[in-house]
PDB file of C-alpha atoms in Angstrom:
ATOM      1  CA  MET A 233      26.190 -75.469 -62.145  1.00 49.00           C
ATOM      2  CA  PRO A 234      28.196 -74.175 -59.167  1.00 51.00           C
ATOM      3  CA  THR A 235      28.910 -76.642 -56.488  1.00 58.00           C
ATOM      4  CA  ASP A 236      29.676 -74.137 -53.592  1.00 71.00           C
ATOM      5  CA  PHE A 237      26.748 -72.757 -52.081  1.00 77.00           C
ATOM      6  CA  THR A 238      28.438 -71.472 -49.100  1.00 84.00           C
ATOM      7  CA  GLY A 239      26.520 -68.550 -47.465  1.00 89.00           C
ATOM      8  CA  VAL A 240      23.667 -69.211 -49.692  1.00 93.00           C
ATOM      9  CA  ARG A 241      20.242 -70.849 -48.853  1.00 94.00           C
ATOM     10  CA  VAL A 242      18.409 -72.249 -51.971  1.00 92.00           C
ATOM     11  CA  ASP A 243      14.667 -73.527 -52.112  1.00 92.00           C
ATOM     12  CA  PHE A 244      13.977 -75.260 -55.357  1.00 89.00           C
ATOM     13  CA  ASP A 245      10.556 -75.739 -56.885  1.00 89.00           C
ATOM     14  CA  VAL A 246       8.667 -73.383 -54.452  1.00 94.00           C
ATOM     15  CA  ARG A 247       5.202 -73.264 -55.681  1.00 94.00           C
ATOM     16  CA  VAL A 248       3.851 -69.683 -55.892  1.00 93.00           C
ATOM     17  CA  PRO A 249      -0.131 -69.656 -55.978  1.00 94.00           C
ATOM     18  CA  MET A 250      -1.772 -67.248 -58.478  1.00 91.00           C
ATOM     19  CA  ARG A 251      -5.245 -65.879 -57.871  1.00 94.00           C
ATOM     20  CA  ASP A 252      -6.901 -68.401 -60.171  1.00 93.00           C
ATOM     21  CA  GLY A 253      -5.416 -71.315 -58.187  1.00 93.00           C
ATOM     22  CA  VAL A 254      -2.687 -72.159 -60.793  1.00 91.00           C
ATOM     23  CA  THR A 255       0.849 -72.416 -59.095  1.00 92.00           C
ATOM     24  CA  LEU A 256       3.985 -71.558 -60.707  1.00 89.00           C
ATOM     25  CA  SER A 257       7.463 -72.959 -59.971  1.00 88.00           C
ATOM     26  CA  ALA A 258      10.205 -70.876 -58.698  1.00 90.00           C
ATOM     27  CA  ASP A 259      13.731 -71.422 -57.108  1.00 90.00           C
ATOM     28  CA  VAL A 260      14.780 -68.972 -54.480  1.00 94.00           C
ATOM     29  CA  TYR A 261      18.189 -67.988 -53.583  1.00 94.00           C
ATOM     30  CA  ARG A 262      18.888 -65.932 -50.425  1.00 96.00           C
ATOM     31  CA  PRO A 263      21.618 -65.190 -48.019  1.00 96.00           C
ATOM     32  CA  ALA A 264      21.988 -67.798 -45.398  1.00 95.00           C
ATOM     33  CA  ALA A 265      21.985 -65.195 -42.588  1.00 95.00           C
ATOM     34  CA  GLU A 266      18.585 -64.267 -41.176  1.00 94.00           C
ATOM     35  CA  GLY A 267      17.317 -60.712 -42.245  1.00 95.00           C
ATOM     36  CA  ARG A 268      15.374 -58.664 -44.559  1.00 97.00           C
ATOM     37  CA  TYR A 269      16.947 -58.331 -48.182  1.00 98.00           C
ATOM     38  CA  PRO A 270      15.747 -56.644 -51.348  1.00 98.00           C
ATOM     39  CA  VAL A 271      14.431 -59.071 -53.973  1.00 97.00           C
ATOM     40  CA  VAL A 272      15.120 -59.391 -57.639  1.00 96.00           C
ATOM     41  CA  LEU A 273      12.550 -61.451 -59.581  1.00 94.00           C
ATOM     42  CA  TYR A 274      13.162 -63.108 -62.966  1.00 89.00           C
ATOM     43  CA  ARG A 275      10.291 -64.540 -64.747  1.00 87.00           C
ATOM     44  CA  THR A 276      11.215 -66.611 -67.739  1.00 79.00           C
ATOM     45  CA  PRO A 277       9.512 -68.996 -70.351  1.00 76.00           C
ATOM     46  CA  TYR A 278      12.608 -71.342 -69.933  1.00 68.00           C
ATOM     47  CA  ASN A 279      13.019 -73.906 -67.412  1.00 62.00           C
ATOM     48  CA  GLU A 280      14.590 -72.060 -64.280  1.00 50.00           C
ATOM     49  CA  ARG A 281      17.243 -74.798 -63.505  1.00 53.00           C
ATOM     50  CA  VAL A 282      18.368 -75.903 -67.288  1.00 56.00           C
ATOM     51  CA  GLN A 283      20.402 -72.752 -67.489  1.00 61.00           C
ATOM     52  CA  SER A 284      23.328 -73.034 -65.320  1.00 69.00           C
ATOM     53  CA  TYR A 285      23.529 -69.173 -65.381  1.00 67.00           C
ATOM     54  CA  ALA A 286      20.164 -69.047 -63.414  1.00 74.00           C
ATOM     55  CA  THR A 287      22.242 -70.828 -60.536  1.00 83.00           C
ATOM     56  CA  ASP A 288      25.317 -68.646 -61.136  1.00 84.00           C
ATOM     57  CA  ARG A 289      23.015 -65.547 -60.817  1.00 87.00           C
ATOM     58  CA  GLY A 290      21.283 -66.821 -57.811  1.00 89.00           C
ATOM     59  CA  VAL A 291      24.504 -67.473 -55.945  1.00 91.00           C
ATOM     60  CA  TYR A 292      25.938 -64.199 -57.016  1.00 92.00           C
ATOM     61  CA  TYR A 293      23.082 -62.185 -55.897  1.00 94.00           C
ATOM     62  CA  ALA A 294      22.599 -64.121 -52.550  1.00 95.00           C
ATOM     63  CA  ARG A 295      26.295 -63.525 -51.818  1.00 94.00           C
ATOM     64  CA  ASN A 296      25.698 -59.833 -52.429  1.00 96.00           C
ATOM     65  CA  HIS A 297      22.901 -59.362 -49.833  1.00 96.00           C
ATOM     66  CA  PHE A 298      20.034 -59.936 -52.462  1.00 97.00           C
ATOM     67  CA  VAL A 299      17.079 -62.584 -52.696  1.00 97.00           C
ATOM     68  CA  LEU A 300      16.915 -63.871 -56.348  1.00 95.00           C
ATOM     69  CA  ILE A 301      13.610 -65.455 -57.365  1.00 94.00           C
ATOM     70  CA  TRP A 302      13.733 -67.393 -60.662  1.00 89.00           C
ATOM     71  CA  MET A 303      10.334 -68.152 -61.807  1.00 88.00           C
ATOM     72  CA  ASP A 304       8.775 -70.008 -64.648  1.00 83.00           C
ATOM     73  CA  VAL A 305       5.830 -68.204 -66.440  1.00 79.00           C
ATOM     74  CA  ARG A 306       2.322 -69.530 -66.884  1.00 73.00           C
ATOM     75  CA  GLY A 307       2.085 -72.359 -69.273  1.00 65.00           C
ATOM     76  CA  ARG A 308       6.046 -73.158 -69.271  1.00 62.00           C
ATOM     77  CA  GLY A 309       8.412 -74.995 -67.306  1.00 56.00           C
ATOM     78  CA  ASP A 310       7.188 -76.721 -64.224  1.00 59.00           C
TER      79      ASP A 310
END
């Protein structure tokens, strides 16, 4: 897991409500600067933070002016 989050804002365990009331957990990586950015959404059956590449990808995308959302699928993870 990278230790340098310079220029990146990370929100861990953001709860995303579904239509039926279930909430899914997501980690959101975004550029630290205010503005509108395109979004890349990964949905995975694996815990979003166990895999160090999730954080590596999140930091990479955020530093390249994208928002990356790494979300657990229903019934898996958190």
